[in-house]
Structure formats: C-alpha cells, structure tokens
GROMACS .gro file of C-alpha atoms in nm:
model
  344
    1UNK     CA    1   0.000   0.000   0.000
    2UNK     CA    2   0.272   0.217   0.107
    3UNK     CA    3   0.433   0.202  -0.243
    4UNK     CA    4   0.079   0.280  -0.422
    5UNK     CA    5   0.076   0.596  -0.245
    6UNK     CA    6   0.467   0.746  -0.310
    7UNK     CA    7   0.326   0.616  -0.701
    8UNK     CA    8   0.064   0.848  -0.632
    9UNK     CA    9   0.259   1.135  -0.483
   10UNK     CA   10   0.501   1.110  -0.786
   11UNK     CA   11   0.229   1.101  -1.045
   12UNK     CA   12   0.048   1.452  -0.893
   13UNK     CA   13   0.402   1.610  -0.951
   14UNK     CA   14   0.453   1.453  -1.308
   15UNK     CA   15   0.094   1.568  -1.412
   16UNK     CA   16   0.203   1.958  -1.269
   17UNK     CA   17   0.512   1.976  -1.456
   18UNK     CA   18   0.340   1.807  -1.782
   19UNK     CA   19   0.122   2.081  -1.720
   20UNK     CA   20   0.389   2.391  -1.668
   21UNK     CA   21   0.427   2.497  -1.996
   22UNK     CA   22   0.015   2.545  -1.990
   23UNK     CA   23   0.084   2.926  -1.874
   24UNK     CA   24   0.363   3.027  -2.036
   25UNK     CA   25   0.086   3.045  -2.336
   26UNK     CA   26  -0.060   3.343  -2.140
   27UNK     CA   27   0.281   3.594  -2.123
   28UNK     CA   28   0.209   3.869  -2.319
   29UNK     CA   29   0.442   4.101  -2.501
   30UNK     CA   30   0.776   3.934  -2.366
   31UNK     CA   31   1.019   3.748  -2.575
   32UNK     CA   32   1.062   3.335  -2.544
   33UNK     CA   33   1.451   3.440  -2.383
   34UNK     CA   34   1.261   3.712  -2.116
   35UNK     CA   35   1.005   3.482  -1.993
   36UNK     CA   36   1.196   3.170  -1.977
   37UNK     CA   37   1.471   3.322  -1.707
   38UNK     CA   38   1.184   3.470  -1.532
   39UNK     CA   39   0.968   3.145  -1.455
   40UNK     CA   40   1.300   2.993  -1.435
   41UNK     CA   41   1.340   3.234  -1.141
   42UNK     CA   42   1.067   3.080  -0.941
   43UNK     CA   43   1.128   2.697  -1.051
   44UNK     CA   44   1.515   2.701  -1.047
   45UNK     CA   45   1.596   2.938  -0.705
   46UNK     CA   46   1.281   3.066  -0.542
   47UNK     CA   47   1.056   2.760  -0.487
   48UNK     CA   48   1.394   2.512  -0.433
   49UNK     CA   49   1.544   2.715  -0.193
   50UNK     CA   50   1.228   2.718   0.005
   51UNK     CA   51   1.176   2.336  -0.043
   52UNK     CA   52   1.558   2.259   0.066
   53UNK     CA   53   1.443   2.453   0.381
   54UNK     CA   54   1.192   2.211   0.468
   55UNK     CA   55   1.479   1.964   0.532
   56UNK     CA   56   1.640   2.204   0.772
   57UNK     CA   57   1.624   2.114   1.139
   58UNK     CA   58   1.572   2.394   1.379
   59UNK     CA   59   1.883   2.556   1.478
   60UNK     CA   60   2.049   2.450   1.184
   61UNK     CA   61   2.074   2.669   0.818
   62UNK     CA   62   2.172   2.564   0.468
   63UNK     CA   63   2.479   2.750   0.484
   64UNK     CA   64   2.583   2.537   0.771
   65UNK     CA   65   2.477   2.200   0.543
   66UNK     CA   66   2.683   2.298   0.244
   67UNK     CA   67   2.962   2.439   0.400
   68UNK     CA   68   2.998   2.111   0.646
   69UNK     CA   69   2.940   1.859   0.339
   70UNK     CA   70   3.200   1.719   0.122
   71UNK     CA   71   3.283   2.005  -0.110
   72UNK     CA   72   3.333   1.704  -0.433
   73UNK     CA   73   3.019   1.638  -0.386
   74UNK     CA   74   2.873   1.967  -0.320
   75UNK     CA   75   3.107   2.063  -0.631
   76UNK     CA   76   2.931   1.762  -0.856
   77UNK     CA   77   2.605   1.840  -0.768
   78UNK     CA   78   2.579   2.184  -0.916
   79UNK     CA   79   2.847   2.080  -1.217
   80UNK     CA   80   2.595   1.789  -1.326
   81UNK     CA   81   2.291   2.089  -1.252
   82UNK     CA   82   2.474   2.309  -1.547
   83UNK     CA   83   2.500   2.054  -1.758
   84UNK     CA   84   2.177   1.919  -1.695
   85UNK     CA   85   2.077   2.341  -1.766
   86UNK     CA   86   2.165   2.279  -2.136
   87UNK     CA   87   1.896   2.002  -2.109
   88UNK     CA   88   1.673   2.235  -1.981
   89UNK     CA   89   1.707   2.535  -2.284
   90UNK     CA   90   1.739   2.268  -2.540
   91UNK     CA   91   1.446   2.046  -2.427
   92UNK     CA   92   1.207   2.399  -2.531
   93UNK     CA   93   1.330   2.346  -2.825
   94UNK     CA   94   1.238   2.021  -2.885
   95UNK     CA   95   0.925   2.146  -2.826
   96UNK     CA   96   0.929   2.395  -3.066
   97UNK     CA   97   0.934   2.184  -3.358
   98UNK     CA   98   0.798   1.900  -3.227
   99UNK     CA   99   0.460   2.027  -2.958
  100UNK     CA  100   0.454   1.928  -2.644
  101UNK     CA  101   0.369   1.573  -2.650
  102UNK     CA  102   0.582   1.484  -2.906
  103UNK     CA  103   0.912   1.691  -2.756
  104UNK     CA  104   0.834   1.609  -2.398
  105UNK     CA  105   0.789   1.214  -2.496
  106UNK     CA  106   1.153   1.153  -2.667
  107UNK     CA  107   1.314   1.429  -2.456
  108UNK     CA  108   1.250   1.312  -2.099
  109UNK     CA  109   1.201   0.943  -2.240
  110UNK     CA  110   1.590   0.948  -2.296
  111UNK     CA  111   1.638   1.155  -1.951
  112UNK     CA  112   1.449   0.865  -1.775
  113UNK     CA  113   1.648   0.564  -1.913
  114UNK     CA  114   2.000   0.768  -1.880
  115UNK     CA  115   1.924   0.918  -1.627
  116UNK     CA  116   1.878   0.642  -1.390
  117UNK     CA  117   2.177   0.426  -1.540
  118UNK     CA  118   2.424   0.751  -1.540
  119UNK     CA  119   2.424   0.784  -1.176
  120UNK     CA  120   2.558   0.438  -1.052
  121UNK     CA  121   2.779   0.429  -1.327
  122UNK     CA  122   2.924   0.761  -1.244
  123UNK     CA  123   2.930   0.715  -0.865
  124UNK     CA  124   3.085   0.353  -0.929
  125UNK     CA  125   3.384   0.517  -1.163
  126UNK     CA  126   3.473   0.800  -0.889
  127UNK     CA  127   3.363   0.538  -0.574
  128UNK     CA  128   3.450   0.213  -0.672
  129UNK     CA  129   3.432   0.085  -0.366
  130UNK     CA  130   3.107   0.209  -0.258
  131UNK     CA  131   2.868  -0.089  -0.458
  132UNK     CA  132   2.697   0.174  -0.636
  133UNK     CA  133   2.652  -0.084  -0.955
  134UNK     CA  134   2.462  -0.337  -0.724
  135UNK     CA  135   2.179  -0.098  -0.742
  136UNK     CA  136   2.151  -0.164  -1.149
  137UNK     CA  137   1.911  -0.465  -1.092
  138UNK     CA  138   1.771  -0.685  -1.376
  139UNK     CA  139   1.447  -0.499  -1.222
  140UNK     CA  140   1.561  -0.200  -1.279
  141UNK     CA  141   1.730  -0.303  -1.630
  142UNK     CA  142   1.379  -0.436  -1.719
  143UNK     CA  143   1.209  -0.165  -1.602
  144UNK     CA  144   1.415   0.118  -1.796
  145UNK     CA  145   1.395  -0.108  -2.126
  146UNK     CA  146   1.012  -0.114  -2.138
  147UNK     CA  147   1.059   0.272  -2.078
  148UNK     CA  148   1.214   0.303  -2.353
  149UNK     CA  149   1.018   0.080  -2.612
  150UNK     CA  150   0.736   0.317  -2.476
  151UNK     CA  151   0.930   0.587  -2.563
  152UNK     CA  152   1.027   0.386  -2.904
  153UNK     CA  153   0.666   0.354  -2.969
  154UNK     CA  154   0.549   0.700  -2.923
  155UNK     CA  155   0.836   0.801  -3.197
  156UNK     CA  156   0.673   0.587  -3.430
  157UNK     CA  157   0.363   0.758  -3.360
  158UNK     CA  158   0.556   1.073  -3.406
  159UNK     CA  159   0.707   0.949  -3.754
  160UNK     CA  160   0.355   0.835  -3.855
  161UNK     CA  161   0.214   1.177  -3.780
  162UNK     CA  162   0.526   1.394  -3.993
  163UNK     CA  163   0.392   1.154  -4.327
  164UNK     CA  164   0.055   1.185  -4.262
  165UNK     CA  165  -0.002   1.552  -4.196
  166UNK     CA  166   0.024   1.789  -4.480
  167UNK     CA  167   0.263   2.075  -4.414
  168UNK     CA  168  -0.049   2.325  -4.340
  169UNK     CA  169  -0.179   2.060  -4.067
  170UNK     CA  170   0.163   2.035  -3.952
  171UNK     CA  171   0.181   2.417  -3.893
  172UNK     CA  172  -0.184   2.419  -3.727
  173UNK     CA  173  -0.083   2.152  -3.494
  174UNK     CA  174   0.322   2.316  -3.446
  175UNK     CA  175   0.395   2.641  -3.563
  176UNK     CA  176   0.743   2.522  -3.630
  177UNK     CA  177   0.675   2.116  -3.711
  178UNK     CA  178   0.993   1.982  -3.820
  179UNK     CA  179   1.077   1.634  -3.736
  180UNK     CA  180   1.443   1.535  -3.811
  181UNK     CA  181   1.525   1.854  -3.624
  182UNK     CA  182   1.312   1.824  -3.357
  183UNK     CA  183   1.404   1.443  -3.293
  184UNK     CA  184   1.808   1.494  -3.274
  185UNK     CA  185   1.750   1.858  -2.995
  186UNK     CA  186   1.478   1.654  -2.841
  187UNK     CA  187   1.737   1.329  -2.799
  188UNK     CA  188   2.017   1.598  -2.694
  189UNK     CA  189   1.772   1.737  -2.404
  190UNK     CA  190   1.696   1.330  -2.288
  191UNK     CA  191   2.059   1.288  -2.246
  192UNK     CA  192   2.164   1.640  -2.103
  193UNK     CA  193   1.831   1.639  -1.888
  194UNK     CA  194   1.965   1.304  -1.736
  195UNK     CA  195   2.211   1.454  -1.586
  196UNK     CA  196   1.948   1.566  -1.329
  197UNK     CA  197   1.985   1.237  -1.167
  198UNK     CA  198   2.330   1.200  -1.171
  199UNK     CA  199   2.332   1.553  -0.963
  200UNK     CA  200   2.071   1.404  -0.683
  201UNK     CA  201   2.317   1.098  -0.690
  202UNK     CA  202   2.641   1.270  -0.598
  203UNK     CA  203   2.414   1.512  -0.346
  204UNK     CA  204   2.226   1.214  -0.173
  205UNK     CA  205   2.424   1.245   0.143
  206UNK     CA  206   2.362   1.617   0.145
  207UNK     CA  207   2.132   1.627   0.439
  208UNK     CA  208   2.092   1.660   0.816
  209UNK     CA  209   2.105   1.375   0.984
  210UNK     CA  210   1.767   1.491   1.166
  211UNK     CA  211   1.580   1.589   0.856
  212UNK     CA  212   1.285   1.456   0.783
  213UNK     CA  213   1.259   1.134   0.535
  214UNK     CA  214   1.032   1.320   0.266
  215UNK     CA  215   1.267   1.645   0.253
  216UNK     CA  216   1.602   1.530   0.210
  217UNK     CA  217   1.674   1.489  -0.089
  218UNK     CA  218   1.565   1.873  -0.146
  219UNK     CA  219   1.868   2.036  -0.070
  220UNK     CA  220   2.051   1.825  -0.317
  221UNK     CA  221   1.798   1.967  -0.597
  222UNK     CA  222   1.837   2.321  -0.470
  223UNK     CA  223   2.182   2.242  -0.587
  224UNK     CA  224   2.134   2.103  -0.920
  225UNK     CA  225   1.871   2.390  -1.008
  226UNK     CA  226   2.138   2.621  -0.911
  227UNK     CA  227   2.329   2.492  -1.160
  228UNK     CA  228   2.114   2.477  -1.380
  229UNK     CA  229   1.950   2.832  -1.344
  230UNK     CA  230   2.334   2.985  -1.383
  231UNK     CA  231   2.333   2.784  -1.751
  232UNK     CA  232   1.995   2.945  -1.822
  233UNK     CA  233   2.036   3.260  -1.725
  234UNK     CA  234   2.367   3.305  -1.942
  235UNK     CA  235   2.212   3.200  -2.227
  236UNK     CA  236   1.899   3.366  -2.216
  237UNK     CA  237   2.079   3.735  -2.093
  238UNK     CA  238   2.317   3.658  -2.440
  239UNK     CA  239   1.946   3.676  -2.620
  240UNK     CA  240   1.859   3.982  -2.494
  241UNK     CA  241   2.170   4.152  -2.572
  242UNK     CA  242   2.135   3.983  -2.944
  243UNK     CA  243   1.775   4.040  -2.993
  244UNK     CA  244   1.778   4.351  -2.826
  245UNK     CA  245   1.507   4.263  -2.585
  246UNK     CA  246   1.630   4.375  -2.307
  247UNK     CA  247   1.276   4.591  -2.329
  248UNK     CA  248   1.047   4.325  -2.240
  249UNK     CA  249   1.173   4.366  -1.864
  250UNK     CA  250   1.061   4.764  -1.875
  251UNK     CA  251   0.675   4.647  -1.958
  252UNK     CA  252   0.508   4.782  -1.695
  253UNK     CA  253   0.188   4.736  -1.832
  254UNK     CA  254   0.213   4.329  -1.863
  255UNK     CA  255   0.417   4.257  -1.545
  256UNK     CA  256   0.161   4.198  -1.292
  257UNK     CA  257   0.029   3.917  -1.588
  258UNK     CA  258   0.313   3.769  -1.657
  259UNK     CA  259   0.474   3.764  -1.308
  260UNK     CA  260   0.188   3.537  -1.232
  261UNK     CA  261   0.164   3.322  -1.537
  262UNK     CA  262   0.593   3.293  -1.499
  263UNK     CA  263   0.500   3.214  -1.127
  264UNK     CA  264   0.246   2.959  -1.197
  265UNK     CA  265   0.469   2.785  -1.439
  266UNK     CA  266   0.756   2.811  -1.191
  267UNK     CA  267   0.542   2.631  -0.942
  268UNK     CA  268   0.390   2.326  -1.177
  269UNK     CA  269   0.741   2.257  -1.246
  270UNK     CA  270   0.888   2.264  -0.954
  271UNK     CA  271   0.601   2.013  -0.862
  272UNK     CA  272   0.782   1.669  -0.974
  273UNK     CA  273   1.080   1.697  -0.782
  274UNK     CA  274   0.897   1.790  -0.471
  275UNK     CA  275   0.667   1.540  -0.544
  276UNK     CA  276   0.922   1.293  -0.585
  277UNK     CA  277   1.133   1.387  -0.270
  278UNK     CA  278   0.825   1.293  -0.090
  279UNK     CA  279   0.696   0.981  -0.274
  280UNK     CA  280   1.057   0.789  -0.228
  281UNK     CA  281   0.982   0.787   0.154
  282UNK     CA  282   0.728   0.511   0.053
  283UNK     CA  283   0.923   0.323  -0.190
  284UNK     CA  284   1.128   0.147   0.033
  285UNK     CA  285   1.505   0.133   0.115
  286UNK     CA  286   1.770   0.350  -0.108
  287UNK     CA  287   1.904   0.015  -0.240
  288UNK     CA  288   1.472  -0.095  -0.373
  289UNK     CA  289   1.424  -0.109  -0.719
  290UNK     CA  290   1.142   0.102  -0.722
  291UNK     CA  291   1.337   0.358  -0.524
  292UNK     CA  292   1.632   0.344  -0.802
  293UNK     CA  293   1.351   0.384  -1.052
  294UNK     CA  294   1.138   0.619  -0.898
  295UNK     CA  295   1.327   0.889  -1.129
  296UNK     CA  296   1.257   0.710  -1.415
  297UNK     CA  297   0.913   0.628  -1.366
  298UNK     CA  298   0.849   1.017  -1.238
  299UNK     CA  299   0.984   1.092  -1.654
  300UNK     CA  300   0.711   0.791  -1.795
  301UNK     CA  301   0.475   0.949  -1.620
  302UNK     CA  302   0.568   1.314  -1.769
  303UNK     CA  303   0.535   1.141  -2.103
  304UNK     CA  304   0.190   0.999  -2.040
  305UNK     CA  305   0.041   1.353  -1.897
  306UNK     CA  306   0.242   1.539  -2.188
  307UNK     CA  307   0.112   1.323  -2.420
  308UNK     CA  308  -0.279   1.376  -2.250
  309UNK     CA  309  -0.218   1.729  -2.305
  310UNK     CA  310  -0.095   1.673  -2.660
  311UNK     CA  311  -0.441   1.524  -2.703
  312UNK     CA  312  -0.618   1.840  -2.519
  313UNK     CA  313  -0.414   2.094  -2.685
  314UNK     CA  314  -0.513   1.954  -3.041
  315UNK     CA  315  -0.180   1.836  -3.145
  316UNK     CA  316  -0.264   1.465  -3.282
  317UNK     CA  317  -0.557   1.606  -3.480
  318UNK     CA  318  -0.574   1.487  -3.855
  319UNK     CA  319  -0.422   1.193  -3.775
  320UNK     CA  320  -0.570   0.882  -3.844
  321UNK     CA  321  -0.701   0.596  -3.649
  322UNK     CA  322  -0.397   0.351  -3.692
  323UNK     CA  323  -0.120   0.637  -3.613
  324UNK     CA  324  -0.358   0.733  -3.289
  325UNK     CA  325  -0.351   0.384  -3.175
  326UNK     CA  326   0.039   0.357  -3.230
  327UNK     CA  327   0.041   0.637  -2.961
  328UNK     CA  328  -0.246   0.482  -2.714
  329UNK     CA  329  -0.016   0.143  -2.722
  330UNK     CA  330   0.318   0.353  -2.663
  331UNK     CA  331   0.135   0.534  -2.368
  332UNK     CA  332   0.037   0.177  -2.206
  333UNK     CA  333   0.355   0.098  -2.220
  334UNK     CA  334   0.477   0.342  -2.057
  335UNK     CA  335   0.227   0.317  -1.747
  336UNK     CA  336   0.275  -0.077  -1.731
  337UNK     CA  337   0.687   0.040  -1.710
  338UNK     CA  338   0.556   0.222  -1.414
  339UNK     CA  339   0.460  -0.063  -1.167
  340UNK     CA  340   0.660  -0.381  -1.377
  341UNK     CA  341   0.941  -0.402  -1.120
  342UNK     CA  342   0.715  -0.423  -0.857
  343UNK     CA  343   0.558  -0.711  -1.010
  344UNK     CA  344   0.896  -0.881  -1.095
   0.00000   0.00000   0.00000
C-alpha cells in the first residue's frame, strides 16, 4: 500500500510539470529568452530554496549543510545541474518543432532511461568501492527497457504523424513542425536532462542527519537547479543583448500578468521533484528497485500527462485511427513500465 501511495505522490508532480508549460501560453508582449529566465526564477531558485528549507532542522541553516558537506560532492552536484541546464534550454526546443507531447515524450524518455543508469555508473567510476553498480538490478534493467520501447513507440507515432499531416496541418498543430530537427535537440535534451539524476546521486548524502525522510533529498535539488539556473540565465541574458530585448523587462503594463503566469509555471514545475522527494519515503530502502527507478518512472509518467495534453491541446488532430492507436499502445507501455518491477 505504502508504495501505491509514493506512485501516487510522484504522479500529482509529473501531471504539474506536464502541465507547466500550460501558462507560459498566457505571457504577453515578452520574448521566449525574457520569460523563460523569469519562470525559471521561481522553478530554479525561489521555490527550491524554500523546499531545501523544509529539510532544515531547527537551529540548523543551509549554509551550515553545504559548508559542512564534502565540497566534491557539493562541487558535482551543481556541475551535473549546469549541464543538466543545457537540457533544460534545449528540451524547449524540442518542443518547438515538435509540440509538447511529441518533444516532452523523446526528450524526458531518454532523460528517464540515462538518467537512472548515469548515476551508478558515475558514482561507481569516482567510488568504486562504494557498490553503487549493485543498485543496477535486472528490475531495474527491465524496467528502464520497457521505458524506452514506450518511448520507441510514441516516436513511431511521431514518424507516422510527420507523413501523414500535410505541411499546413503540420503548422496548425506546431507552428514550427519539423521532425528530423526536432528528434536529434529533443534526444540531446533526454541525455543532457539526465544529468538531473546524476546531480541528486552525488548530493544524496547532502542532508541533516535529523531531517525529515520526505525532505532530504531537497537540498541536493536546490543544488542542481542552481546549476542549472546559472546555464539558463547566461544563455537567455546573451538573447537579450542579441535580440535587443532587453525591453520586455521595462513592460510595466504586462508585469503583474506575466509575473503570475511565470510564477504559476515556476510552481507546476517545480512540482515533480517535490513530489518525488516525498513519494521515495514510501518506496522502500535506497538500495529498492522502485526507489532506483522512482526517477525514471516520475519521466514515464511526464510522457503519459504530456502526451494527454498533446491530445487536449489539439496536437494529434488529422491523424488517423492507426497512427492514434500507435500512440495509445506507446502510452500503455509506458504506465505498465511504471509498476513492472514491482511485479517482478
């Protein structure tokens, strides 16, 4: 019962971030480079920070945390958060010319499967002697296979969709439809993105010893965000200075809107990694297969809710009934991935 509900927990937090990108359709007047730092403001620094909090004991302070862990790891954390920050700008893109179910279904489909192998395999080359590859179970081999032939499935669905579609029902579906494109910055993001994991895996002793079971692991994703916010903002300051937008921040009149859209976005996102600090209380020891997995199975579970608003958002229509049912299969697949190593 105990691991139905941290499923649970973790599916509420994949169906807010499969939802984030929901507002960011009502920012007025602002560039794609002005509202991206700003949301990224809230989901990459504010709403962390406060989370990472929660796992502070009273009498204690971050400060005191970081500056009393192993700097390495401290170090790793935030490297594998930039690099994980490239994920992050070029996983938009994938959306871009692919929508959001399509994008968000190869991009965090690869993130799942790497992500949850790159960790071990990292720790294990730097700590050799710490057993790290003893966590890569058959179950968990299993498990992040059938992700992926979910993953492999929904592609097809994708490639079904590019030859069915005329270009104009392309463009009504996705501005900027363009397959080949999309699929290589969408596979990019997967394996950048993974690098998520591999952060929370070098951070997962970053913690008071009194802090509570369902907050720990938040300080460690303060950390990565950090990273990954720095990567963000760079990038995104270097397009206002090309684009000249640097304007969009002196819009008085569309502030108070977008603040809160940016906000609300910020917040939805943020969603699946507090959601997922609190579901692997329930899912058993750090050594469980479903605890190794639970990253993985929080990305299938982005896929299927991405995909759900693909659906809502009119993305699939024109397609016919045999490319639709490609997809329906491919999203079964996926939620099947989601409790197989329980069952195993």
């Amino acid at each position: 019962m105990e691991i139905i509900i941290g499923l649970l927990i973790i599916a509420v937090g994949a169906f807010c971030q499969s939802s984030s990108y929901v507002p960011i359709n009502k920012i007025k007047d602002w560039s794609w480079e002005s509202y991206w730092i700003v949301q990224g403001v809230f989901a990459w620094l504010v709403l962390p920070l406060l989370g990472a909090l929660l796992a502070v004991p009273a009498g204690h302070s971050l400060c005191e945390l970081f500056s009393g862990a192993d700097p390495f790891n401290v170090g790793m954390t935030v490297f594998f958060g930039v690099l994980w920050g490239v994920g992050g700008l070029t996983f938009g893109l994938s959306m871009r010319y692919l929508g959001v179910a399509l994008g968000q279904s190869i991009a965090l489909g690869t993130c799942a499967a790497l992500g949850t192998v790159m960790g071990p395999l990292m720790l294990h080359v730097i700590y050799p002697e710490g057993g790290h590859l003893e966590k890569l179970t058959w179950s968990v081999i299993i498990g992040v296979i059938v992700t992926l032939a979910g993953i492999a499935i929904i592609g097809i669905a994708g490639g079904m969709k590019s030859k069915s579609l005329s270009e104009e029902e392309k463009k009504a579906a996705v501005k900027d439809f363009n397959f080949p494109k999309g699929i290589l910055i969408a596979l990019l993001a997967g394996f950048m993105s993974g690098c998520f994991n591999v952060g929370l895996s070098f951070g997962e002793n970053i913690c008071f010893a009194g802090s509570d079971e369902m907050f720990k692991t938040l300080p460690a994703t303060f950390l990565v965000t950090l990273g990954g916010f720095v990567t963000n903002a760079v990038y995104c300051f270097c397009q206002n200075q090309k684009n000249g937008t640097w304007g969009d921040y002196a819009k008085g009149s569309v502030w108070g809107n977008n603040l809160l859209f940016c906000l609300l976005a910020g917040a939805l996102w943020y969603s699946q990694f507090f959601g997922l600090s609190l579901g692997k209380k329930f899912l058993g020891s750090p050594d469980s297969t479903m605890y190794v997995l639970s990253f993985c199975i929080l990305m299938a579970l982005n896929v299927t809710f991405s995909n759900v608003w693909g659906i809502i958002l009119k993305e699939w229509k024109g397609c016919d009934r045999k490319t639709i049912t490609v997809l329906v299969i491919g999203l079964v697949v996926l939620v099947v991935s989601t409790f197989l190593p329980q069952l195993l």
